[in-house]
mmCIF file of C-alpha atoms in Angstrom:
data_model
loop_
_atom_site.group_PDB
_atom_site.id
_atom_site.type_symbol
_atom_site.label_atom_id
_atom_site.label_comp_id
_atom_site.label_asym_id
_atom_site.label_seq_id
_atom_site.Cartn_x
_atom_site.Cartn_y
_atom_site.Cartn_z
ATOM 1 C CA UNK A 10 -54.317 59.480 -30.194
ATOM 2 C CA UNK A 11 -51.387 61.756 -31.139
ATOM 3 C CA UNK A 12 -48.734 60.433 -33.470
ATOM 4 C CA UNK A 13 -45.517 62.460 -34.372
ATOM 5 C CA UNK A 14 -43.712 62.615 -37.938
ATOM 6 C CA UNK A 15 -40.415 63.919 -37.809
ATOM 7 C CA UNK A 16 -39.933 64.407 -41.828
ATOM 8 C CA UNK A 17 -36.756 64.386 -43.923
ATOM 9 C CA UNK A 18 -36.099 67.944 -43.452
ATOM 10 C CA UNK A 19 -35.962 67.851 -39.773
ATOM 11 C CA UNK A 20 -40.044 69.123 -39.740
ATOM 12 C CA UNK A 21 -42.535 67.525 -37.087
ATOM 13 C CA UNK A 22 -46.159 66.402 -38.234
ATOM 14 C CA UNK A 23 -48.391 65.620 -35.437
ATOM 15 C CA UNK A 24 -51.796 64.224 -36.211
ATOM 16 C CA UNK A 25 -54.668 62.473 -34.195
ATOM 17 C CA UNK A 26 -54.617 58.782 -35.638
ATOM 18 C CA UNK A 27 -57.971 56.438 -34.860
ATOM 19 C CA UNK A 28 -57.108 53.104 -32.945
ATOM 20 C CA UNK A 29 -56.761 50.338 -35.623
ATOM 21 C CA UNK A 30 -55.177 52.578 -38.271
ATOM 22 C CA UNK A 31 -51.530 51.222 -39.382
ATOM 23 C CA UNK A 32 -49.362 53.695 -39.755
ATOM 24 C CA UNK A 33 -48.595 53.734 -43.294
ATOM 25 C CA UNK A 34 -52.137 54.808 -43.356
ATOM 26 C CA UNK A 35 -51.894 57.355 -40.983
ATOM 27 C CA UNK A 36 -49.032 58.650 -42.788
ATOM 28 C CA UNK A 37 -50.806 58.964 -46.383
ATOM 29 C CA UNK A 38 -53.614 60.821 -45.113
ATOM 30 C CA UNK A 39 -51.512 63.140 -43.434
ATOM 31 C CA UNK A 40 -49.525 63.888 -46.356
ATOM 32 C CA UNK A 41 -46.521 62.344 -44.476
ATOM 33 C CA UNK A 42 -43.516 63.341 -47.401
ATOM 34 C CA UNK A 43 -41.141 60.055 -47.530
ATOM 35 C CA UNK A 44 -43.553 57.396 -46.431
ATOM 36 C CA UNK A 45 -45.254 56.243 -50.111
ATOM 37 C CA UNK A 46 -47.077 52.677 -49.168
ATOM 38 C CA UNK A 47 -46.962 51.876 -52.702
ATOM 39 C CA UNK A 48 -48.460 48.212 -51.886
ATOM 40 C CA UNK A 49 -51.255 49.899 -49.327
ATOM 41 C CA UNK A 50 -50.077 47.893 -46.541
ATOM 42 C CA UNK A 51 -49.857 44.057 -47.831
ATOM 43 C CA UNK A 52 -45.895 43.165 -47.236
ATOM 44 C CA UNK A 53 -44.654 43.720 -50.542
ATOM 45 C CA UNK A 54 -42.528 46.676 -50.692
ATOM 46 C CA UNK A 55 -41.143 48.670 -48.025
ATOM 47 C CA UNK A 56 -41.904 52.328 -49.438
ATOM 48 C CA UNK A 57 -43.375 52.619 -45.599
ATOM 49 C CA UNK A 58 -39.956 52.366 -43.767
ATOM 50 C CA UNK A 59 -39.339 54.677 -40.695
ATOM 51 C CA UNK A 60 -37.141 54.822 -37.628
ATOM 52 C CA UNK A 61 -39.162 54.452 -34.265
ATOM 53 C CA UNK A 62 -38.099 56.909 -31.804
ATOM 54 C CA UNK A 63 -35.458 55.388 -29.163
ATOM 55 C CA UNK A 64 -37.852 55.757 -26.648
ATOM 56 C CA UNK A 65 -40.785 54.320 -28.342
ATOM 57 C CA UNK A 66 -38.971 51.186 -29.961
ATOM 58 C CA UNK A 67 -39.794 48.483 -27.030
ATOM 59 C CA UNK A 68 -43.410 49.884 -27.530
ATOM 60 C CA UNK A 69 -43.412 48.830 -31.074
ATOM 61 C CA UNK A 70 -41.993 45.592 -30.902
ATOM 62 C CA UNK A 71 -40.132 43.528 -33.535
ATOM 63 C CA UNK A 72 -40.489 42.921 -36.662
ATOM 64 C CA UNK A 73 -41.796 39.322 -37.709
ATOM 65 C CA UNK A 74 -39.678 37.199 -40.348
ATOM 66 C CA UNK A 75 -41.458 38.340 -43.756
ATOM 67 C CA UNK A 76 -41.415 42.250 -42.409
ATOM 68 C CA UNK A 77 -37.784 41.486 -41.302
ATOM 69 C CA UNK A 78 -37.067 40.153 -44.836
ATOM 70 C CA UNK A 79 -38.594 43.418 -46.602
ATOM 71 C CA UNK A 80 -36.374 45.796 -44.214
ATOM 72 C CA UNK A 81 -33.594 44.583 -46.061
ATOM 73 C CA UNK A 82 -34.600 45.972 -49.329
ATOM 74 C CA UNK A 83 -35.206 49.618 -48.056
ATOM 75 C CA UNK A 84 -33.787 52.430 -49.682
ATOM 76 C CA UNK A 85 -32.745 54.456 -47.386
ATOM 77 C CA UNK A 86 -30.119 52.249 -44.663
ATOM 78 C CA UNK A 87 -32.203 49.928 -42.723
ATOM 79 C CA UNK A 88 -31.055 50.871 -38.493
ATOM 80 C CA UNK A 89 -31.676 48.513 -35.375
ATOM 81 C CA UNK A 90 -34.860 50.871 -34.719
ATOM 82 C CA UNK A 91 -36.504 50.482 -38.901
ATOM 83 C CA UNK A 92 -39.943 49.204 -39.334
ATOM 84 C CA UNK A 93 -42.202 49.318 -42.205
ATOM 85 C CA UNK A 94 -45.026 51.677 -40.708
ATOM 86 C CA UNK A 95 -47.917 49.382 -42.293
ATOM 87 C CA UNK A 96 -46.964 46.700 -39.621
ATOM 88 C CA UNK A 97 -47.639 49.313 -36.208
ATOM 89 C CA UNK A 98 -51.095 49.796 -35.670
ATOM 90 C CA UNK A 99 -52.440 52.240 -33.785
ATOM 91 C CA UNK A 100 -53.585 51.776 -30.382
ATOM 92 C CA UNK A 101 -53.871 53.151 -26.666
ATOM 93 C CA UNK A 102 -50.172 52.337 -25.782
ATOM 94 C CA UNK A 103 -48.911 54.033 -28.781
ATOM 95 C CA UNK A 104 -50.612 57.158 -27.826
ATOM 96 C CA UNK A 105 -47.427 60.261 -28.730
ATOM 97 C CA UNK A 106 -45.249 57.650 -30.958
ATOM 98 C CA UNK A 107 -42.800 59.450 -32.474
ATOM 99 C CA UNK A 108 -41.592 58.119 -35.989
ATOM 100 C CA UNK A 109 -38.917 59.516 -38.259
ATOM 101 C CA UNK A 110 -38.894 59.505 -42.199
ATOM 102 C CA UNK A 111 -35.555 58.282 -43.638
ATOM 103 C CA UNK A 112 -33.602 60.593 -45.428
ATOM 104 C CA UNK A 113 -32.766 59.190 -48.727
#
């Protein structure tokens, strides 16, 4: 599937991301600028944030209490459409997401 970076400087990444792959992951091996994933995915930091698309947020869905928590210690300003990327995984529906990398 196709997955869409828009990066800090107004750039777009596209990559082909495997089903099952979080995209924090997605993000490091694409050399994604902005998104760090300093804790590799376990909930502890939230060097992962990025803004879903408008159009892609209902595909996403919500973040759960503990991700919800972590969103408030971004560092960049935490929007109704922020998630930490580790918590969307890949799959057929998400086919074209298109995420944005906070400027900071």
């Amino acid at each position: 599937m196709k997955i869409t970076w828009t990066l800090q400087d107004g750039r777009t990444h596209t990559a082909e991301v495997a089903n099952g792959t979080n995209m924090m992951e997605a993000a490091v091996a694409n050399d994604i600028t902005g998104v760090v994933g300093e804790c590799g995915g376990s909930l502890s930091c939230a060097t992962c944030h990025v803004y879903v698309a408008d159009d892609w947020v209902g595909k996403t869905g919500e973040p759960e209490d503990f991700e919800d928590a972590m969103l408030d210690a971004t560092e960049a300003e935490r929007k109704d459409n922020s998630r930490l990327s580790c918590q969307i995984v890949a799959d057929d529906s998400l086919d074209g997401l298109h995420l944005i990398v906070p400027a900071l």
